[in-house]
């Protein structure tokens, strides 16, 4: 069953974030079998305490295990350091089929 990683990020320096972390993470996502479904800035918070103006990234994975392998990989641990001081992130992982609803 496919899995979806959903990230909401408050980014302090968008150019530095995209040029460093964004490019390196995109290469790893593809290498580990994921693909981006959505990458967009400017989320509007309707409820809760995090996310107004955030960038949102949704990636699709073959299954939850594939996403976890990516997330826990030594390669991603190195890439993740590139966002230090540039972004505050919330990351969710959920498994399920997309519905036509």
PDB file of N, CA and C in Angstrom:
ATOM      1  N   UNK A   1       0.848  -1.173   0.000  1.00  0.00           N
ATOM      2  CA  UNK A   1       0.000   0.000   0.000  1.00  0.00           C
ATOM      3  C   UNK A   1       0.898   1.242   0.000  1.00  0.00           C
ATOM      4  N   UNK A   2       0.583   2.230  -0.812  1.00  0.00           N
ATOM      5  CA  UNK A   2       1.420   3.429  -0.858  1.00  0.00           C
ATOM      6  C   UNK A   2       1.387   4.203   0.470  1.00  0.00           C
ATOM      7  N   UNK A   3       2.460   4.943   0.684  1.00  0.00           N
ATOM      8  CA  UNK A   3       2.567   5.794   1.870  1.00  0.00           C
ATOM      9  C   UNK A   3       2.881   7.209   1.412  1.00  0.00           C
ATOM     10  N   UNK A   4       2.485   8.163   2.229  1.00  0.00           N
ATOM     11  CA  UNK A   4       2.674   9.580   1.907  1.00  0.00           C
ATOM     12  C   UNK A   4       3.371  10.274   3.059  1.00  0.00           C
ATOM     13  N   UNK A   5       4.452  10.965   2.732  1.00  0.00           N
ATOM     14  CA  UNK A   5       5.152  11.786   3.706  1.00  0.00           C
ATOM     15  C   UNK A   5       4.682  13.221   3.471  1.00  0.00           C
ATOM     16  N   UNK A   6       4.211  13.847   4.532  1.00  0.00           N
ATOM     17  CA  UNK A   6       3.672  15.198   4.454  1.00  0.00           C
ATOM     18  C   UNK A   6       4.517  16.089   5.357  1.00  0.00           C
ATOM     19  N   UNK A   7       5.106  17.115   4.773  1.00  0.00           N
ATOM     20  CA  UNK A   7       5.991  18.006   5.513  1.00  0.00           C
ATOM     21  C   UNK A   7       5.466  19.431   5.405  1.00  0.00           C
ATOM     22  N   UNK A   8       5.333  20.086   6.549  1.00  0.00           N
ATOM     23  CA  UNK A   8       5.034  21.518   6.600  1.00  0.00           C
ATOM     24  C   UNK A   8       6.276  22.184   7.178  1.00  0.00           C
ATOM     25  N   UNK A   9       6.822  23.146   6.456  1.00  0.00           N
ATOM     26  CA  UNK A   9       8.077  23.771   6.867  1.00  0.00           C
ATOM     27  C   UNK A   9       7.972  25.286   6.853  1.00  0.00           C
ATOM     28  N   UNK A  10       8.336  25.902   7.965  1.00  0.00           N
ATOM     29  CA  UNK A  10       8.498  27.349   8.033  1.00  0.00           C
ATOM     30  C   UNK A  10       9.952  27.613   7.653  1.00  0.00           C
ATOM     31  N   UNK A  11      10.171  28.257   6.542  1.00  0.00           N
ATOM     32  CA  UNK A  11      11.518  28.423   5.989  1.00  0.00           C
ATOM     33  C   UNK A  11      11.979  29.862   6.190  1.00  0.00           C
ATOM     34  N   UNK A  12      13.157  30.021   6.811  1.00  0.00           N
ATOM     35  CA  UNK A  12      13.709  31.344   7.096  1.00  0.00           C
ATOM     36  C   UNK A  12      14.397  31.955   5.876  1.00  0.00           C
ATOM     37  N   UNK A  13      15.121  31.134   5.111  1.00  0.00           N
ATOM     38  CA  UNK A  13      15.850  31.610   3.928  1.00  0.00           C
ATOM     39  C   UNK A  13      15.536  30.647   2.782  1.00  0.00           C
ATOM     40  N   UNK A  14      14.516  30.986   2.011  1.00  0.00           N
ATOM     41  CA  UNK A  14      14.019  30.073   0.969  1.00  0.00           C
ATOM     42  C   UNK A  14      15.077  29.721  -0.072  1.00  0.00           C
ATOM     43  N   UNK A  15      15.845  30.705  -0.550  1.00  0.00           N
ATOM     44  CA  UNK A  15      16.848  30.434  -1.578  1.00  0.00           C
ATOM     45  C   UNK A  15      17.904  29.461  -1.072  1.00  0.00           C
ATOM     46  N   UNK A  16      18.424  29.689   0.113  1.00  0.00           N
ATOM     47  CA  UNK A  16      19.437  28.790   0.680  1.00  0.00           C
ATOM     48  C   UNK A  16      18.853  27.397   0.910  1.00  0.00           C
ATOM     49  N   UNK A  17      17.616  27.343   1.375  1.00  0.00           N
ATOM     50  CA  UNK A  17      16.957  26.067   1.633  1.00  0.00           C
ATOM     51  C   UNK A  17      16.793  25.265   0.340  1.00  0.00           C
ATOM     52  N   UNK A  18      16.246  25.901  -0.683  1.00  0.00           N
ATOM     53  CA  UNK A  18      15.987  25.212  -1.958  1.00  0.00           C
ATOM     54  C   UNK A  18      17.290  24.806  -2.635  1.00  0.00           C
ATOM     55  N   UNK A  19      18.258  25.715  -2.679  1.00  0.00           N
ATOM     56  CA  UNK A  19      19.517  25.429  -3.371  1.00  0.00           C
ATOM     57  C   UNK A  19      20.351  24.360  -2.681  1.00  0.00           C
ATOM     58  N   UNK A  20      20.278  24.264  -1.369  1.00  0.00           N
ATOM     59  CA  UNK A  20      21.063  23.277  -0.635  1.00  0.00           C
ATOM     60  C   UNK A  20      20.256  22.026  -0.334  1.00  0.00           C
ATOM     61  N   UNK A  21      19.459  22.115   0.725  1.00  0.00           N
ATOM     62  CA  UNK A  21      18.676  20.969   1.181  1.00  0.00           C
ATOM     63  C   UNK A  21      17.710  20.467   0.109  1.00  0.00           C
ATOM     64  N   UNK A  22      16.973  21.363  -0.519  1.00  0.00           N
ATOM     65  CA  UNK A  22      15.935  20.956  -1.471  1.00  0.00           C
ATOM     66  C   UNK A  22      16.469  20.114  -2.612  1.00  0.00           C
ATOM     67  N   UNK A  23      17.557  20.549  -3.207  1.00  0.00           N
ATOM     68  CA  UNK A  23      18.133  19.798  -4.334  1.00  0.00           C
ATOM     69  C   UNK A  23      18.685  18.448  -3.879  1.00  0.00           C
ATOM     70  N   UNK A  24      19.407  18.440  -2.760  1.00  0.00           N
ATOM     71  CA  UNK A  24      19.996  17.194  -2.270  1.00  0.00           C
ATOM     72  C   UNK A  24      18.922  16.197  -1.835  1.00  0.00           C
ATOM     73  N   UNK A  25      17.879  16.697  -1.161  1.00  0.00           N
ATOM     74  CA  UNK A  25      16.799  15.814  -0.716  1.00  0.00           C
ATOM     75  C   UNK A  25      16.046  15.230  -1.910  1.00  0.00           C
ATOM     76  N   UNK A  26      15.816  16.029  -2.946  1.00  0.00           N
ATOM     77  CA  UNK A  26      15.098  15.544  -4.129  1.00  0.00           C
ATOM     78  C   UNK A  26      15.836  14.377  -4.787  1.00  0.00           C
ATOM     79  N   UNK A  27      17.148  14.468  -4.858  1.00  0.00           N
ATOM     80  CA  UNK A  27      17.930  13.364  -5.432  1.00  0.00           C
ATOM     81  C   UNK A  27      17.756  12.095  -4.616  1.00  0.00           C
ATOM     82  N   UNK A  28      17.776  12.221  -3.289  1.00  0.00           N
ATOM     83  CA  UNK A  28      17.622  11.043  -2.438  1.00  0.00           C
ATOM     84  C   UNK A  28      16.212  10.473  -2.473  1.00  0.00           C
ATOM     85  N   UNK A  29      15.209  11.338  -2.516  1.00  0.00           N
ATOM     86  CA  UNK A  29      13.828  10.859  -2.600  1.00  0.00           C
ATOM     87  C   UNK A  29      13.696   9.936  -3.804  1.00  0.00           C
ATOM     88  N   UNK A  30      14.179  10.377  -4.958  1.00  0.00           N
ATOM     89  CA  UNK A  30      14.100   9.553  -6.170  1.00  0.00           C
ATOM     90  C   UNK A  30      14.905   8.267  -6.013  1.00  0.00           C
ATOM     91  N   UNK A  31      16.092   8.367  -5.453  1.00  0.00           N
ATOM     92  CA  UNK A  31      16.956   7.183  -5.303  1.00  0.00           C
ATOM     93  C   UNK A  31      16.325   6.127  -4.403  1.00  0.00           C
ATOM     94  N   UNK A  32      15.554   6.573  -3.405  1.00  0.00           N
ATOM     95  CA  UNK A  32      14.936   5.640  -2.468  1.00  0.00           C
ATOM     96  C   UNK A  32      13.527   5.221  -2.896  1.00  0.00           C
ATOM     97  N   UNK A  33      13.089   5.618  -4.095  1.00  0.00           N
ATOM     98  CA  UNK A  33      11.821   5.144  -4.632  1.00  0.00           C
ATOM     99  C   UNK A  33      10.625   6.047  -4.395  1.00  0.00           C
ATOM    100  N   UNK A  34      10.867   7.256  -3.903  1.00  0.00           N
ATOM    101  CA  UNK A  34       9.763   8.185  -3.687  1.00  0.00           C
ATOM    102  C   UNK A  34       9.587   9.119  -4.871  1.00  0.00           C
ATOM    103  N   UNK A  35       8.479   9.837  -4.851  1.00  0.00           N
ATOM    104  CA  UNK A  35       8.243  10.871  -5.870  1.00  0.00           C
ATOM    105  C   UNK A  35       7.417  11.970  -5.239  1.00  0.00           C
ATOM    106  N   UNK A  36       7.683  13.192  -5.680  1.00  0.00           N
ATOM    107  CA  UNK A  36       6.934  14.325  -5.145  1.00  0.00           C
ATOM    108  C   UNK A  36       5.557  14.409  -5.798  1.00  0.00           C
ATOM    109  N   UNK A  37       4.554  14.619  -4.966  1.00  0.00           N
ATOM    110  CA  UNK A  37       3.189  14.833  -5.416  1.00  0.00           C
ATOM    111  C   UNK A  37       2.880  16.331  -5.382  1.00  0.00           C
ATOM    112  N   UNK A  38       3.447  17.030  -4.403  1.00  0.00           N
ATOM    113  CA  UNK A  38       3.196  18.460  -4.236  1.00  0.00           C
ATOM    114  C   UNK A  38       4.399  19.106  -3.561  1.00  0.00           C
ATOM    115  N   UNK A  39       4.811  20.256  -4.066  1.00  0.00           N
ATOM    116  CA  UNK A  39       5.811  21.118  -3.409  1.00  0.00           C
ATOM    117  C   UNK A  39       5.344  22.550  -3.639  1.00  0.00           C
ATOM    118  N   UNK A  40       4.889  23.214  -2.565  1.00  0.00           N
ATOM    119  CA  UNK A  40       4.329  24.554  -2.734  1.00  0.00           C
ATOM    120  C   UNK A  40       4.483  25.380  -1.462  1.00  0.00           C
ATOM    121  N   UNK A  41       4.784  26.668  -1.626  1.00  0.00           N
ATOM    122  CA  UNK A  41       4.827  27.580  -0.478  1.00  0.00           C
ATOM    123  C   UNK A  41       3.461  28.210  -0.227  1.00  0.00           C
ATOM    124  N   UNK A  42       3.339  28.864   0.922  1.00  0.00           N
ATOM    125  CA  UNK A  42       2.180  29.709   1.176  1.00  0.00           C
ATOM    126  C   UNK A  42       0.941  29.040   1.709  1.00  0.00           C
ATOM    127  N   UNK A  43       1.094  28.008   2.551  1.00  0.00           N
ATOM    128  CA  UNK A  43      -0.083  27.352   3.132  1.00  0.00           C
ATOM    129  C   UNK A  43      -0.871  28.334   3.993  1.00  0.00           C
ATOM    130  N   UNK A  44      -2.170  28.196   3.993  1.00  0.00           N
ATOM    131  CA  UNK A  44      -3.059  29.006   4.824  1.00  0.00           C
ATOM    132  C   UNK A  44      -3.522  28.145   5.988  1.00  0.00           C
ATOM    133  N   UNK A  45      -3.157  28.535   7.209  1.00  0.00           N
ATOM    134  CA  UNK A  45      -3.555  27.805   8.402  1.00  0.00           C
ATOM    135  C   UNK A  45      -5.029  28.064   8.696  1.00  0.00           C
ATOM    136  N   UNK A  46      -5.813  27.012   8.760  1.00  0.00           N
ATOM    137  CA  UNK A  46      -7.236  27.134   9.072  1.00  0.00           C
ATOM    138  C   UNK A  46      -7.531  26.732  10.512  1.00  0.00           C
ATOM    139  N   UNK A  47      -6.689  25.871  11.096  1.00  0.00           N
ATOM    140  CA  UNK A  47      -6.865  25.435  12.481  1.00  0.00           C
ATOM    141  C   UNK A  47      -5.542  24.889  12.974  1.00  0.00           C
ATOM    142  N   UNK A  48      -5.275  25.034  14.246  1.00  0.00           N
ATOM    143  CA  UNK A  48      -4.059  24.496  14.830  1.00  0.00           C
ATOM    144  C   UNK A  48      -3.038  25.584  15.102  1.00  0.00           C
ATOM    145  N   UNK A  49      -1.828  25.164  15.463  1.00  0.00           N
ATOM    146  CA  UNK A  49      -0.827  26.119  15.884  1.00  0.00           C
ATOM    147  C   UNK A  49       0.412  26.181  15.022  1.00  0.00           C
ATOM    148  N   UNK A  50       0.430  25.521  13.896  1.00  0.00           N
ATOM    149  CA  UNK A  50       1.624  25.505  13.057  1.00  0.00           C
ATOM    150  C   UNK A  50       1.216  25.480  11.595  1.00  0.00           C
ATOM    151  N   UNK A  51       1.916  26.247  10.778  1.00  0.00           N
ATOM    152  CA  UNK A  51       1.752  26.080   9.355  1.00  0.00           C
ATOM    153  C   UNK A  51       1.341  27.289   8.557  1.00  0.00           C
ATOM    154  N   UNK A  52       0.929  28.390   9.199  1.00  0.00           N
ATOM    155  CA  UNK A  52       0.519  29.532   8.393  1.00  0.00           C
ATOM    156  C   UNK A  52       1.711  30.061   7.604  1.00  0.00           C
ATOM    157  N   UNK A  53       1.558  30.126   6.303  1.00  0.00           N
ATOM    158  CA  UNK A  53       2.630  30.581   5.419  1.00  0.00           C
ATOM    159  C   UNK A  53       3.669  29.530   5.117  1.00  0.00           C
ATOM    160  N   UNK A  54       3.519  28.337   5.668  1.00  0.00           N
ATOM    161  CA  UNK A  54       4.513  27.281   5.500  1.00  0.00           C
ATOM    162  C   UNK A  54       4.558  26.772   4.063  1.00  0.00           C
ATOM    163  N   UNK A  55       5.683  26.190   3.740  1.00  0.00           N
ATOM    164  CA  UNK A  55       5.788  25.407   2.511  1.00  0.00           C
ATOM    165  C   UNK A  55       5.340  23.993   2.840  1.00  0.00           C
ATOM    166  N   UNK A  56       4.669  23.363   1.912  1.00  0.00           N
ATOM    167  CA  UNK A  56       4.186  21.995   2.118  1.00  0.00           C
ATOM    168  C   UNK A  56       4.748  21.112   1.018  1.00  0.00           C
ATOM    169  N   UNK A  57       5.246  19.960   1.438  1.00  0.00           N
ATOM    170  CA  UNK A  57       5.778  18.964   0.508  1.00  0.00           C
ATOM    171  C   UNK A  57       5.080  17.644   0.806  1.00  0.00           C
ATOM    172  N   UNK A  58       4.552  17.021  -0.232  1.00  0.00           N
ATOM    173  CA  UNK A  58       3.973  15.686  -0.097  1.00  0.00           C
ATOM    174  C   UNK A  58       4.713  14.776  -1.069  1.00  0.00           C
ATOM    175  N   UNK A  59       5.257  13.695  -0.528  1.00  0.00           N
ATOM    176  CA  UNK A  59       5.923  12.702  -1.379  1.00  0.00           C
ATOM    177  C   UNK A  59       5.208  11.368  -1.224  1.00  0.00           C
ATOM    178  N   UNK A  60       5.180  10.622  -2.320  1.00  0.00           N
ATOM    179  CA  UNK A  60       4.542   9.310  -2.340  1.00  0.00           C
ATOM    180  C   UNK A  60       5.629   8.246  -2.382  1.00  0.00           C
ATOM    181  N   UNK A  61       5.407   7.178  -1.631  1.00  0.00           N
ATOM    182  CA  UNK A  61       6.366   6.081  -1.507  1.00  0.00           C
ATOM    183  C   UNK A  61       5.648   4.763  -1.791  1.00  0.00           C
ATOM    184  N   UNK A  62       6.381   3.743  -2.245  1.00  0.00           N
ATOM    185  CA  UNK A  62       5.740   2.452  -2.508  1.00  0.00           C
ATOM    186  C   UNK A  62       5.024   1.888  -1.282  1.00  0.00           C
ATOM    187  N   UNK A  63       5.604   2.117  -0.097  1.00  0.00           N
ATOM    188  CA  UNK A  63       5.018   1.669   1.159  1.00  0.00           C
ATOM    189  C   UNK A  63       5.699   2.414   2.301  1.00  0.00           C
ATOM    190  N   UNK A  64       5.193   2.223   3.508  1.00  0.00           N
ATOM    191  CA  UNK A  64       5.729   2.930   4.667  1.00  0.00           C
ATOM    192  C   UNK A  64       7.190   2.549   4.917  1.00  0.00           C
ATOM    193  N   UNK A  65       7.521   1.277   4.709  1.00  0.00           N
ATOM    194  CA  UNK A  65       8.899   0.836   4.940  1.00  0.00           C
ATOM    195  C   UNK A  65       9.895   1.572   4.045  1.00  0.00           C
ATOM    196  N   UNK A  66       9.539   1.814   2.793  1.00  0.00           N
ATOM    197  CA  UNK A  66      10.426   2.538   1.873  1.00  0.00           C
ATOM    198  C   UNK A  66      10.677   3.959   2.371  1.00  0.00           C
ATOM    199  N   UNK A  67       9.627   4.617   2.840  1.00  0.00           N
ATOM    200  CA  UNK A  67       9.772   5.984   3.360  1.00  0.00           C
ATOM    201  C   UNK A  67      10.635   6.001   4.617  1.00  0.00           C
ATOM    202  N   UNK A  68      10.441   5.029   5.475  1.00  0.00           N
ATOM    203  CA  UNK A  68      11.228   4.952   6.712  1.00  0.00           C
ATOM    204  C   UNK A  68      12.694   4.645   6.398  1.00  0.00           C
ATOM    205  N   UNK A  69      12.949   3.784   5.408  1.00  0.00           N
ATOM    206  CA  UNK A  69      14.337   3.510   5.001  1.00  0.00           C
ATOM    207  C   UNK A  69      15.020   4.794   4.541  1.00  0.00           C
ATOM    208  N   UNK A  70      14.306   5.590   3.732  1.00  0.00           N
ATOM    209  CA  UNK A  70      14.827   6.888   3.311  1.00  0.00           C
ATOM    210  C   UNK A  70      15.105   7.766   4.528  1.00  0.00           C
ATOM    211  N   UNK A  71      14.109   7.933   5.387  1.00  0.00           N
ATOM    212  CA  UNK A  71      14.203   8.850   6.520  1.00  0.00           C
ATOM    213  C   UNK A  71      15.350   8.472   7.462  1.00  0.00           C
ATOM    214  N   UNK A  72      15.561   7.170   7.672  1.00  0.00           N
ATOM    215  CA  UNK A  72      16.580   6.699   8.607  1.00  0.00           C
ATOM    216  C   UNK A  72      17.932   6.421   7.960  1.00  0.00           C
ATOM    217  N   UNK A  73      18.062   6.679   6.673  1.00  0.00           N
ATOM    218  CA  UNK A  73      19.314   6.366   5.977  1.00  0.00           C
ATOM    219  C   UNK A  73      20.437   7.310   6.393  1.00  0.00           C
ATOM    220  N   UNK A  74      21.675   6.814   6.381  1.00  0.00           N
ATOM    221  CA  UNK A  74      22.820   7.688   6.653  1.00  0.00           C
ATOM    222  C   UNK A  74      22.932   8.817   5.629  1.00  0.00           C
ATOM    223  N   UNK A  75      22.523   8.544   4.385  1.00  0.00           N
ATOM    224  CA  UNK A  75      22.576   9.576   3.348  1.00  0.00           C
ATOM    225  C   UNK A  75      21.645  10.736   3.688  1.00  0.00           C
ATOM    226  N   UNK A  76      20.428  10.415   4.138  1.00  0.00           N
ATOM    227  CA  UNK A  76      19.498  11.487   4.473  1.00  0.00           C
ATOM    228  C   UNK A  76      19.933  12.203   5.752  1.00  0.00           C
ATOM    229  N   UNK A  77      20.538  11.498   6.679  1.00  0.00           N
ATOM    230  CA  UNK A  77      21.028  12.148   7.896  1.00  0.00           C
ATOM    231  C   UNK A  77      21.994  13.274   7.544  1.00  0.00           C
ATOM    232  N   UNK A  78      22.830  13.050   6.534  1.00  0.00           N
ATOM    233  CA  UNK A  78      23.763  14.091   6.093  1.00  0.00           C
ATOM    234  C   UNK A  78      23.036  15.240   5.400  1.00  0.00           C
ATOM    235  N   UNK A  79      22.116  14.910   4.528  1.00  0.00           N
ATOM    236  CA  UNK A  79      21.363  15.939   3.792  1.00  0.00           C
ATOM    237  C   UNK A  79      20.518  16.777   4.755  1.00  0.00           C
ATOM    238  N   UNK A  80      19.932  16.138   5.743  1.00  0.00           N
ATOM    239  CA  UNK A  80      19.068  16.829   6.702  1.00  0.00           C
ATOM    240  C   UNK A  80      19.808  17.965   7.419  1.00  0.00           C
ATOM    241  N   UNK A  81      21.109  17.806   7.601  1.00  0.00           N
ATOM    242  CA  UNK A  81      21.905  18.848   8.252  1.00  0.00           C
ATOM    243  C   UNK A  81      21.878  20.153   7.457  1.00  0.00           C
ATOM    244  N   UNK A  82      21.623  20.064   6.146  1.00  0.00           N
ATOM    245  CA  UNK A  82      21.610  21.254   5.294  1.00  0.00           C
ATOM    246  C   UNK A  82      20.444  22.194   5.602  1.00  0.00           C
ATOM    247  N   UNK A  83      19.446  21.697   6.311  1.00  0.00           N
ATOM    248  CA  UNK A  83      18.315  22.572   6.647  1.00  0.00           C
ATOM    249  C   UNK A  83      18.429  23.172   8.044  1.00  0.00           C
ATOM    250  N   UNK A  84      19.469  22.794   8.802  1.00  0.00           N
ATOM    251  CA  UNK A  84      19.671  23.339  10.143  1.00  0.00           C
ATOM    252  C   UNK A  84      19.733  24.862  10.091  1.00  0.00           C
ATOM    253  N   UNK A  85      18.934  25.503  10.924  1.00  0.00           N
ATOM    254  CA  UNK A  85      18.900  26.947  10.985  1.00  0.00           C
ATOM    255  C   UNK A  85      18.098  27.605   9.868  1.00  0.00           C
ATOM    256  N   UNK A  86      17.623  26.807   8.915  1.00  0.00           N
ATOM    257  CA  UNK A  86      16.878  27.356   7.778  1.00  0.00           C
ATOM    258  C   UNK A  86      15.386  27.066   7.837  1.00  0.00           C
ATOM    259  N   UNK A  87      15.009  25.998   8.549  1.00  0.00           N
ATOM    260  CA  UNK A  87      13.599  25.603   8.524  1.00  0.00           C
ATOM    261  C   UNK A  87      13.199  24.893   9.806  1.00  0.00           C
ATOM    262  N   UNK A  88      11.962  25.137  10.197  1.00  0.00           N
ATOM    263  CA  UNK A  88      11.309  24.399  11.272  1.00  0.00           C
ATOM    264  C   UNK A  88      10.273  23.514  10.587  1.00  0.00           C
ATOM    265  N   UNK A  89      10.355  22.208  10.832  1.00  0.00           N
ATOM    266  CA  UNK A  89       9.522  21.268  10.070  1.00  0.00           C
ATOM    267  C   UNK A  89       8.660  20.398  10.972  1.00  0.00           C
ATOM    268  N   UNK A  90       7.489  20.051  10.453  1.00  0.00           N
ATOM    269  CA  UNK A  90       6.661  18.986  11.001  1.00  0.00           C
ATOM    270  C   UNK A  90       6.534  17.946   9.902  1.00  0.00           C
ATOM    271  N   UNK A  91       6.745  16.678  10.269  1.00  0.00           N
ATOM    272  CA  UNK A  91       6.760  15.605   9.277  1.00  0.00           C
ATOM    273  C   UNK A  91       5.804  14.502   9.724  1.00  0.00           C
ATOM    274  N   UNK A  92       4.918  14.116   8.817  1.00  0.00           N
ATOM    275  CA  UNK A  92       3.977  13.023   9.064  1.00  0.00           C
ATOM    276  C   UNK A  92       4.164  11.962   7.994  1.00  0.00           C
ATOM    277  N   UNK A  93       3.918  10.720   8.358  1.00  0.00           N
ATOM    278  CA  UNK A  93       3.938   9.620   7.404  1.00  0.00           C
ATOM    279  C   UNK A  93       2.658   8.825   7.595  1.00  0.00           C
ATOM    280  N   UNK A  94       1.946   8.608   6.487  1.00  0.00           N
ATOM    281  CA  UNK A  94       0.686   7.872   6.570  1.00  0.00           C
ATOM    282  C   UNK A  94       0.588   6.935   5.375  1.00  0.00           C
ATOM    283  N   UNK A  95       0.023   5.768   5.633  1.00  0.00           N
ATOM    284  CA  UNK A  95      -0.156   4.769   4.590  1.00  0.00           C
ATOM    285  C   UNK A  95      -1.626   4.740   4.189  1.00  0.00           C
ATOM    286  N   UNK A  96      -1.905   4.604   2.899  1.00  0.00           N
ATOM    287  CA  UNK A  96      -3.286   4.501   2.447  1.00  0.00           C
ATOM    288  C   UNK A  96      -3.412   4.751   0.965  1.00  0.00           C
ATOM    289  N   UNK A  97      -4.546   4.383   0.445  1.00  0.00           N
ATOM    290  CA  UNK A  97      -4.855   4.607  -0.974  1.00  0.00           C
ATOM    291  C   UNK A  97      -5.517   5.970  -1.128  1.00  0.00           C
ATOM    292  N   UNK A  98      -5.182   6.665  -2.199  1.00  0.00           N
ATOM    293  CA  UNK A  98      -5.873   7.911  -2.508  1.00  0.00           C
ATOM    294  C   UNK A  98      -7.277   7.567  -2.985  1.00  0.00           C
ATOM    295  N   UNK A  99      -8.224   8.346  -2.535  1.00  0.00           N
ATOM    296  CA  UNK A  99      -9.597   8.101  -2.973  1.00  0.00           C
ATOM    297  C   UNK A  99     -10.011   9.169  -3.960  1.00  0.00           C
ATOM    298  N   UNK A 100     -11.026   8.894  -4.711  1.00  0.00           N
ATOM    299  CA  UNK A 100     -11.540   9.843  -5.682  1.00  0.00           C
ATOM    300  C   UNK A 100     -12.522  10.823  -5.075  1.00  0.00           C
ATOM    301  N   UNK A 101     -12.644  10.805  -3.763  1.00  0.00           N
ATOM    302  CA  UNK A 101     -13.614  11.653  -3.061  1.00  0.00           C
ATOM    303  C   UNK A 101     -13.134  13.085  -3.056  1.00  0.00           C
TER     304      UNK A 101
END
